[in-house]
mmCIF file with all atom_site columns, C-alpha atoms and ligand atoms in Angstrom:
data_model
loop_
_atom_site.group_PDB
_atom_site.id
_atom_site.type_symbol
_atom_site.label_atom_id
_atom_site.label_alt_id
_atom_site.label_comp_id
_atom_site.label_asym_id
_atom_site.label_entity_id
_atom_site.label_seq_id
_atom_site.pdbx_PDB_ins_code
_atom_site.Cartn_x
_atom_site.Cartn_y
_atom_site.Cartn_z
_atom_site.occupancy
_atom_site.B_iso_or_equiv
_atom_site.pdbx_formal_charge
_atom_site.auth_seq_id
_atom_site.auth_comp_id
_atom_site.auth_asym_id
_atom_site.auth_atom_id
_atom_site.pdbx_PDB_model_num
ATOM   1   C  CA  . MET G 1 1   ? 150.469 -148.617 34.365 1.00 0.00 ? 1   MET G CA  1
ATOM   2   C  CA  . GLN G 1 2   ? 151.687 -145.466 34.244 1.00 0.00 ? 2   GLN G CA  1
ATOM   3   C  CA  . LYS G 1 3   ? 152.096 -142.958 31.279 1.00 0.00 ? 3   LYS G CA  1
ATOM   4   C  CA  . ILE G 1 4   ? 155.750 -141.566 31.106 1.00 0.00 ? 4   ILE G CA  1
ATOM   5   C  CA  . VAL G 1 5   ? 154.866 -137.599 28.364 1.00 0.00 ? 5   VAL G CA  1
ATOM   6   C  CA  . ALA G 1 6   ? 159.077 -136.933 28.464 1.00 0.00 ? 6   ALA G CA  1
ATOM   7   C  CA  . ILE G 1 7   ? 159.468 -133.785 27.024 1.00 0.00 ? 7   ILE G CA  1
ATOM   8   C  CA  . ILE G 1 8   ? 162.802 -133.326 26.067 1.00 0.00 ? 8   ILE G CA  1
ATOM   9   C  CA  . ARG G 1 9   ? 165.091 -131.074 23.373 1.00 0.00 ? 9   ARG G CA  1
ATOM   10  C  CA  . PRO G 1 10  ? 164.690 -132.123 19.479 1.00 0.00 ? 10  PRO G CA  1
ATOM   11  C  CA  . ASP G 1 11  ? 168.768 -132.944 19.450 1.00 0.00 ? 11  ASP G CA  1
ATOM   12  C  CA  . ARG G 1 12  ? 168.297 -134.916 22.535 1.00 0.00 ? 12  ARG G CA  1
ATOM   13  C  CA  . LEU G 1 13  ? 165.920 -137.503 20.568 1.00 0.00 ? 13  LEU G CA  1
ATOM   14  C  CA  . GLN G 1 14  ? 168.704 -139.865 19.258 1.00 0.00 ? 14  GLN G CA  1
ATOM   15  C  CA  . VAL G 1 15  ? 170.789 -139.700 22.881 1.00 0.00 ? 15  VAL G CA  1
ATOM   16  C  CA  . VAL G 1 16  ? 167.532 -140.487 24.498 1.00 0.00 ? 16  VAL G CA  1
ATOM   17  C  CA  . LYS G 1 17  ? 166.149 -144.024 22.267 1.00 0.00 ? 17  LYS G CA  1
ATOM   18  C  CA  . LYS G 1 18  ? 169.672 -145.437 22.303 1.00 0.00 ? 18  LYS G CA  1
ATOM   19  C  CA  . ALA G 1 19  ? 169.455 -145.604 26.481 1.00 0.00 ? 19  ALA G CA  1
ATOM   20  C  CA  . LEU G 1 20  ? 166.303 -147.206 26.290 1.00 0.00 ? 20  LEU G CA  1
ATOM   21  C  CA  . GLU G 1 21  ? 167.103 -149.783 23.659 1.00 0.00 ? 21  GLU G CA  1
ATOM   22  C  CA  . ASP G 1 22  ? 167.819 -152.682 26.270 1.00 0.00 ? 22  ASP G CA  1
ATOM   23  C  CA  . LEU G 1 23  ? 165.080 -151.977 28.092 1.00 0.00 ? 23  LEU G CA  1
ATOM   24  C  CA  . ASP G 1 24  ? 162.222 -153.875 27.780 1.00 0.00 ? 24  ASP G CA  1
ATOM   25  C  CA  . HIS G 1 25  ? 159.479 -151.458 26.732 1.00 0.00 ? 25  HIS G CA  1
ATOM   26  C  CA  . ALA G 1 26  ? 157.006 -151.966 23.596 1.00 0.00 ? 26  ALA G CA  1
ATOM   27  C  CA  . GLY G 1 27  ? 155.739 -148.795 22.026 1.00 0.00 ? 27  GLY G CA  1
ATOM   28  C  CA  . MET G 1 28  ? 156.493 -144.835 22.093 1.00 0.00 ? 28  MET G CA  1
ATOM   29  C  CA  . THR G 1 29  ? 155.289 -141.591 20.265 1.00 0.00 ? 29  THR G CA  1
ATOM   30  C  CA  . LEU G 1 30  ? 157.315 -138.742 19.325 1.00 0.00 ? 30  LEU G CA  1
ATOM   31  C  CA  . THR G 1 31  ? 155.620 -135.598 19.239 1.00 0.00 ? 31  THR G CA  1
ATOM   32  C  CA  . GLU G 1 32  ? 157.208 -132.247 17.950 1.00 0.00 ? 32  GLU G CA  1
ATOM   33  C  CA  . VAL G 1 33  ? 155.558 -130.001 20.525 1.00 0.00 ? 33  VAL G CA  1
ATOM   34  C  CA  . ARG G 1 34  ? 156.761 -125.703 20.935 1.00 0.00 ? 34  ARG G CA  1
ATOM   35  C  CA  . GLY G 1 35  ? 156.876 -124.727 24.541 1.00 0.00 ? 35  GLY G CA  1
ATOM   36  C  CA  . HIS G 1 36  ? 157.881 -122.924 27.114 1.00 0.00 ? 36  HIS G CA  1
ATOM   37  C  CA  . GLY G 1 37  ? 159.263 -123.196 30.797 1.00 0.00 ? 37  GLY G CA  1
ATOM   38  C  CA  . VAL G 1 38  ? 159.810 -121.329 33.236 1.00 0.00 ? 38  VAL G CA  1
ATOM   39  C  CA  . GLN G 1 39  ? 161.969 -119.241 31.430 1.00 0.00 ? 39  GLN G CA  1
ATOM   40  C  CA  . ARG G 1 40  ? 159.225 -118.436 29.157 1.00 0.00 ? 40  ARG G CA  1
ATOM   41  C  CA  . GLY G 1 41  ? 160.996 -119.329 25.513 1.00 0.00 ? 41  GLY G CA  1
ATOM   42  C  CA  . ILE G 1 42  ? 163.530 -116.405 24.350 1.00 0.00 ? 42  ILE G CA  1
ATOM   43  C  CA  . THR G 1 43  ? 162.671 -113.100 25.533 1.00 0.00 ? 43  THR G CA  1
ATOM   44  C  CA  . GLU G 1 44  ? 163.383 -110.566 24.356 1.00 0.00 ? 44  GLU G CA  1
ATOM   45  C  CA  . GLN G 1 45  ? 163.348 -106.539 26.454 1.00 0.00 ? 45  GLN G CA  1
ATOM   46  C  CA  . TRP G 1 46  ? 162.035 -103.595 25.242 1.00 0.00 ? 46  TRP G CA  1
ATOM   47  C  CA  . ARG G 1 47  ? 161.447 -100.929 26.586 1.00 0.00 ? 47  ARG G CA  1
ATOM   48  C  CA  . GLY G 1 48  ? 162.781 -102.317 30.073 1.00 0.00 ? 48  GLY G CA  1
ATOM   49  C  CA  . GLN G 1 49  ? 159.633 -105.418 29.637 1.00 0.00 ? 49  GLN G CA  1
ATOM   50  C  CA  . THR G 1 50  ? 160.483 -108.899 28.686 1.00 0.00 ? 50  THR G CA  1
ATOM   51  C  CA  . PHE G 1 51  ? 158.432 -110.483 26.224 1.00 0.00 ? 51  PHE G CA  1
ATOM   52  C  CA  . PRO G 1 52  ? 158.447 -114.229 25.666 1.00 0.00 ? 52  PRO G CA  1
ATOM   53  C  CA  . VAL G 1 53  ? 159.220 -114.143 21.460 1.00 0.00 ? 53  VAL G CA  1
ATOM   54  C  CA  . GLU G 1 54  ? 159.138 -117.587 21.180 1.00 0.00 ? 54  GLU G CA  1
ATOM   55  C  CA  . TYR G 1 55  ? 158.215 -121.207 21.502 1.00 0.00 ? 55  TYR G CA  1
ATOM   56  C  CA  . LEU G 1 56  ? 160.686 -123.494 22.248 1.00 0.00 ? 56  LEU G CA  1
ATOM   57  C  CA  . THR G 1 57  ? 160.604 -126.369 19.625 1.00 0.00 ? 57  THR G CA  1
ATOM   58  C  CA  . LYS G 1 58  ? 161.066 -129.664 21.546 1.00 0.00 ? 58  LYS G CA  1
ATOM   59  C  CA  . VAL G 1 59  ? 160.101 -133.319 21.561 1.00 0.00 ? 59  VAL G CA  1
ATOM   60  C  CA  . LYS G 1 60  ? 157.019 -135.291 23.638 1.00 0.00 ? 60  LYS G CA  1
ATOM   61  C  CA  . VAL G 1 61  ? 158.172 -138.497 23.848 1.00 0.00 ? 61  VAL G CA  1
ATOM   62  C  CA  . GLU G 1 62  ? 154.803 -140.610 25.515 1.00 0.00 ? 62  GLU G CA  1
ATOM   63  C  CA  . MET G 1 63  ? 155.084 -144.029 26.652 1.00 0.00 ? 63  MET G CA  1
ATOM   64  C  CA  . VAL G 1 64  ? 152.309 -146.544 28.683 1.00 0.00 ? 64  VAL G CA  1
ATOM   65  C  CA  . VAL G 1 65  ? 154.796 -148.815 30.804 1.00 0.00 ? 65  VAL G CA  1
ATOM   66  C  CA  . ARG G 1 66  ? 154.236 -150.891 33.426 1.00 0.00 ? 66  ARG G CA  1
ATOM   67  C  CA  . ASP G 1 67  ? 154.299 -149.722 37.208 1.00 0.00 ? 67  ASP G CA  1
ATOM   68  C  CA  . GLU G 1 68  ? 157.551 -151.405 37.938 1.00 0.00 ? 68  GLU G CA  1
ATOM   69  C  CA  . ASP G 1 69  ? 158.785 -149.932 34.704 1.00 0.00 ? 69  ASP G CA  1
ATOM   70  C  CA  . VAL G 1 70  ? 158.419 -146.428 35.022 1.00 0.00 ? 70  VAL G CA  1
ATOM   71  C  CA  . GLU G 1 71  ? 161.944 -145.520 37.403 1.00 0.00 ? 71  GLU G CA  1
ATOM   72  C  CA  . PRO G 1 72  ? 164.944 -147.570 35.873 1.00 0.00 ? 72  PRO G CA  1
ATOM   73  C  CA  . ILE G 1 73  ? 162.694 -146.109 31.699 1.00 0.00 ? 73  ILE G CA  1
ATOM   74  C  CA  . VAL G 1 74  ? 163.026 -142.608 33.768 1.00 0.00 ? 74  VAL G CA  1
ATOM   75  C  CA  . SER G 1 75  ? 166.459 -142.799 35.353 1.00 0.00 ? 75  SER G CA  1
ATOM   76  C  CA  . ARG G 1 76  ? 167.450 -143.185 31.995 1.00 0.00 ? 76  ARG G CA  1
ATOM   77  C  CA  . ILE G 1 77  ? 165.602 -140.848 30.224 1.00 0.00 ? 77  ILE G CA  1
ATOM   78  C  CA  . VAL G 1 78  ? 166.535 -138.431 32.817 1.00 0.00 ? 78  VAL G CA  1
ATOM   79  C  CA  . GLU G 1 79  ? 170.368 -138.882 32.584 1.00 0.00 ? 79  GLU G CA  1
ATOM   80  C  CA  . ALA G 1 80  ? 170.227 -138.995 28.015 1.00 0.00 ? 80  ALA G CA  1
ATOM   81  C  CA  . ALA G 1 81  ? 168.569 -135.490 28.148 1.00 0.00 ? 81  ALA G CA  1
ATOM   82  C  CA  . ARG G 1 82  ? 169.792 -133.989 30.226 1.00 0.00 ? 82  ARG G CA  1
ATOM   83  C  CA  . SER G 1 83  ? 172.636 -130.988 29.625 1.00 0.00 ? 83  SER G CA  1
ATOM   84  C  CA  . GLY G 1 84  ? 172.381 -129.111 32.352 1.00 0.00 ? 84  GLY G CA  1
ATOM   85  C  CA  . GLU G 1 85  ? 170.960 -125.547 30.927 1.00 0.00 ? 85  GLU G CA  1
ATOM   86  C  CA  . VAL G 1 86  ? 168.562 -124.779 30.256 1.00 0.00 ? 86  VAL G CA  1
ATOM   87  C  CA  . GLY G 1 87  ? 165.588 -126.172 28.500 1.00 0.00 ? 87  GLY G CA  1
ATOM   88  C  CA  . ASP G 1 88  ? 166.759 -129.397 29.052 1.00 0.00 ? 88  ASP G CA  1
ATOM   89  C  CA  . GLY G 1 89  ? 163.151 -130.570 29.814 1.00 0.00 ? 89  GLY G CA  1
ATOM   90  C  CA  . LYS G 1 90  ? 160.511 -132.365 32.187 1.00 0.00 ? 90  LYS G CA  1
ATOM   91  C  CA  . ILE G 1 91  ? 159.291 -135.190 33.201 1.00 0.00 ? 91  ILE G CA  1
ATOM   92  C  CA  . PHE G 1 92  ? 155.004 -135.914 33.589 1.00 0.00 ? 92  PHE G CA  1
ATOM   93  C  CA  . ILE G 1 93  ? 154.165 -139.205 35.334 1.00 0.00 ? 93  ILE G CA  1
ATOM   94  C  CA  . ALA G 1 94  ? 149.947 -140.283 34.810 1.00 0.00 ? 94  ALA G CA  1
ATOM   95  C  CA  . PRO G 1 95  ? 148.110 -143.278 35.700 1.00 0.00 ? 95  PRO G CA  1
ATOM   96  C  CA  . VAL G 1 96  ? 146.412 -145.032 32.503 1.00 0.00 ? 96  VAL G CA  1
ATOM   97  C  CA  . THR G 1 97  ? 143.484 -146.994 34.153 1.00 0.00 ? 97  THR G CA  1
ATOM   98  C  CA  . SER G 1 98  ? 142.628 -149.477 30.091 1.00 0.00 ? 98  SER G CA  1
ATOM   99  C  CA  . ALA G 1 99  ? 144.990 -150.341 26.914 1.00 0.00 ? 99  ALA G CA  1
ATOM   100 C  CA  . ILE G 1 100 ? 143.688 -152.121 24.065 1.00 0.00 ? 100 ILE G CA  1
ATOM   101 C  CA  . ARG G 1 101 ? 145.518 -153.370 21.207 1.00 0.00 ? 101 ARG G CA  1
ATOM   102 C  CA  . ILE G 1 102 ? 142.940 -153.061 18.133 1.00 0.00 ? 102 ILE G CA  1
ATOM   103 C  CA  . ARG G 1 103 ? 144.281 -156.189 16.646 1.00 0.00 ? 103 ARG G CA  1
ATOM   104 C  CA  . THR G 1 104 ? 143.825 -158.850 19.154 1.00 0.00 ? 104 THR G CA  1
ATOM   105 C  CA  . GLY G 1 105 ? 141.296 -156.560 22.260 1.00 0.00 ? 105 GLY G CA  1
ATOM   106 C  CA  . GLU G 1 106 ? 143.940 -157.925 24.825 1.00 0.00 ? 106 GLU G CA  1
ATOM   107 C  CA  . ARG G 1 107 ? 144.086 -155.388 27.765 1.00 0.00 ? 107 ARG G CA  1
ATOM   108 C  CA  . ASP G 1 108 ? 145.479 -153.528 29.722 1.00 0.00 ? 108 ASP G CA  1
ATOM   109 C  CA  . GLU G 1 109 ? 149.558 -155.278 30.457 1.00 0.00 ? 109 GLU G CA  1
ATOM   110 C  CA  . ALA G 1 110 ? 148.684 -157.323 27.895 1.00 0.00 ? 110 ALA G CA  1
ATOM   111 C  CA  . ALA G 1 111 ? 147.923 -155.116 25.798 1.00 0.00 ? 111 ALA G CA  1
ATOM   112 C  CA  . LEU G 1 112 ? 151.258 -152.855 26.363 1.00 0.00 ? 112 LEU G CA  1
HETATM 113 N  N1  . ATP P 2 .   ? 154.406 -127.125 33.716 1.00 0.00 ? 201 ATP P N1  1
HETATM 114 C  C1  . ATP P 2 .   ? 154.685 -127.637 32.682 1.00 0.00 ? 201 ATP P C1  1
HETATM 115 N  N2  . ATP P 2 .   ? 153.432 -127.980 32.194 1.00 0.00 ? 201 ATP P N2  1
HETATM 116 C  C2  . ATP P 2 .   ? 153.005 -128.215 30.490 1.00 0.00 ? 201 ATP P C2  1
HETATM 117 N  N3  . ATP P 2 .   ? 154.829 -128.530 29.521 1.00 0.00 ? 201 ATP P N3  1
HETATM 118 C  C3  . ATP P 2 .   ? 155.655 -128.007 30.575 1.00 0.00 ? 201 ATP P C3  1
HETATM 119 C  C4  . ATP P 2 .   ? 156.153 -126.768 31.862 1.00 0.00 ? 201 ATP P C4  1
HETATM 120 N  N4  . ATP P 2 .   ? 157.154 -126.418 31.781 1.00 0.00 ? 201 ATP P N4  1
HETATM 121 C  C5  . ATP P 2 .   ? 156.864 -126.774 31.206 1.00 0.00 ? 201 ATP P C5  1
HETATM 122 N  N5  . ATP P 2 .   ? 157.322 -127.994 29.953 1.00 0.00 ? 201 ATP P N5  1
HETATM 123 C  C6  . ATP P 2 .   ? 157.502 -128.270 28.876 1.00 0.00 ? 201 ATP P C6  1
HETATM 124 O  O1  . ATP P 2 .   ? 159.101 -128.412 28.589 1.00 0.00 ? 201 ATP P O1  1
HETATM 125 C  C7  . ATP P 2 .   ? 159.802 -127.820 27.999 1.00 0.00 ? 201 ATP P C7  1
HETATM 126 C  C8  . ATP P 2 .   ? 161.174 -127.529 28.288 1.00 0.00 ? 201 ATP P C8  1
HETATM 127 O  O2  . ATP P 2 .   ? 160.631 -127.135 30.395 1.00 0.00 ? 201 ATP P O2  1
HETATM 128 P  P1  . ATP P 2 .   ? 162.151 -126.195 30.550 1.00 0.00 ? 201 ATP P P1  1
HETATM 129 O  O3  . ATP P 2 .   ? 163.291 -127.281 30.018 1.00 0.00 ? 201 ATP P O3  1
HETATM 130 O  O4  . ATP P 2 .   ? 162.556 -125.038 29.672 1.00 0.00 ? 201 ATP P O4  1
HETATM 131 O  O5  . ATP P 2 .   ? 161.363 -126.233 31.661 1.00 0.00 ? 201 ATP P O5  1
HETATM 132 P  P2  . ATP P 2 .   ? 161.587 -124.821 33.592 1.00 0.00 ? 201 ATP P P2  1
HETATM 133 O  O6  . ATP P 2 .   ? 160.553 -124.949 34.405 1.00 0.00 ? 201 ATP P O6  1
HETATM 134 O  O7  . ATP P 2 .   ? 161.876 -123.610 32.339 1.00 0.00 ? 201 ATP P O7  1
HETATM 135 O  O8  . ATP P 2 .   ? 162.395 -125.762 33.750 1.00 0.00 ? 201 ATP P O8  1
HETATM 136 P  P3  . ATP P 2 .   ? 164.545 -125.089 33.588 1.00 0.00 ? 201 ATP P P3  1
HETATM 137 O  O9  . ATP P 2 .   ? 164.787 -124.447 34.569 1.00 0.00 ? 201 ATP P O9  1
HETATM 138 O  O10 . ATP P 2 .   ? 166.176 -126.563 33.563 1.00 0.00 ? 201 ATP P O10 1
HETATM 139 O  O11 . ATP P 2 .   ? 164.624 -124.375 32.045 1.00 0.00 ? 201 ATP P O11 1
HETATM 140 C  C9  . ATP P 2 .   ? 159.038 -125.863 27.407 1.00 0.00 ? 201 ATP P C9  1
HETATM 141 O  O12 . ATP P 2 .   ? 159.512 -126.009 26.490 1.00 0.00 ? 201 ATP P O12 1
HETATM 142 C  C10 . ATP P 2 .   ? 157.555 -126.865 27.738 1.00 0.00 ? 201 ATP P C10 1
HETATM 143 O  O13 . ATP P 2 .   ? 157.743 -127.177 26.540 1.00 0.00 ? 201 ATP P O13 1
HETATM 144 MG MG1 . MG  P 3 .   ? 163.226 -123.279 30.485 1.00 0.00 ? 202 MG  P MG1 1
#
């Protein structure tokens, strides 16, 4: 199992959700987050220096999926979330060792 964490533009969320609709995946967690990438948000020049003035609002999409589902899901997200401008976001993938469905006690892939 892997956890896909995609940080995307809020205005791309509906497109991303639509792109994932027909794929066989179970749950998804959405969080509104604030952050910056290499451009450090919106920057402002003052006395020759550049300051970060804001953390930009993004949406964090988290999905724990079977290993074989990672690539199809990630490629759909990349395609749907890309505008081509800076700030399109980022995807991180990390291993997940356990999952438990609280209602039934099922574990791991059966719990997804
Ligand atoms: N290394 C990182 N660690 C954690 N979160 C990150 C990281 N890089 C980006 N993010 C998150 O992703 C959001 C979007 O990042 P962004 O797309 O601007 O990345 P970037 O590296 O600056 O790429 P680009 O040059 O395309 O803008 C950030 O606001 C932040 O929330
Ligand atoms: Mg950036």
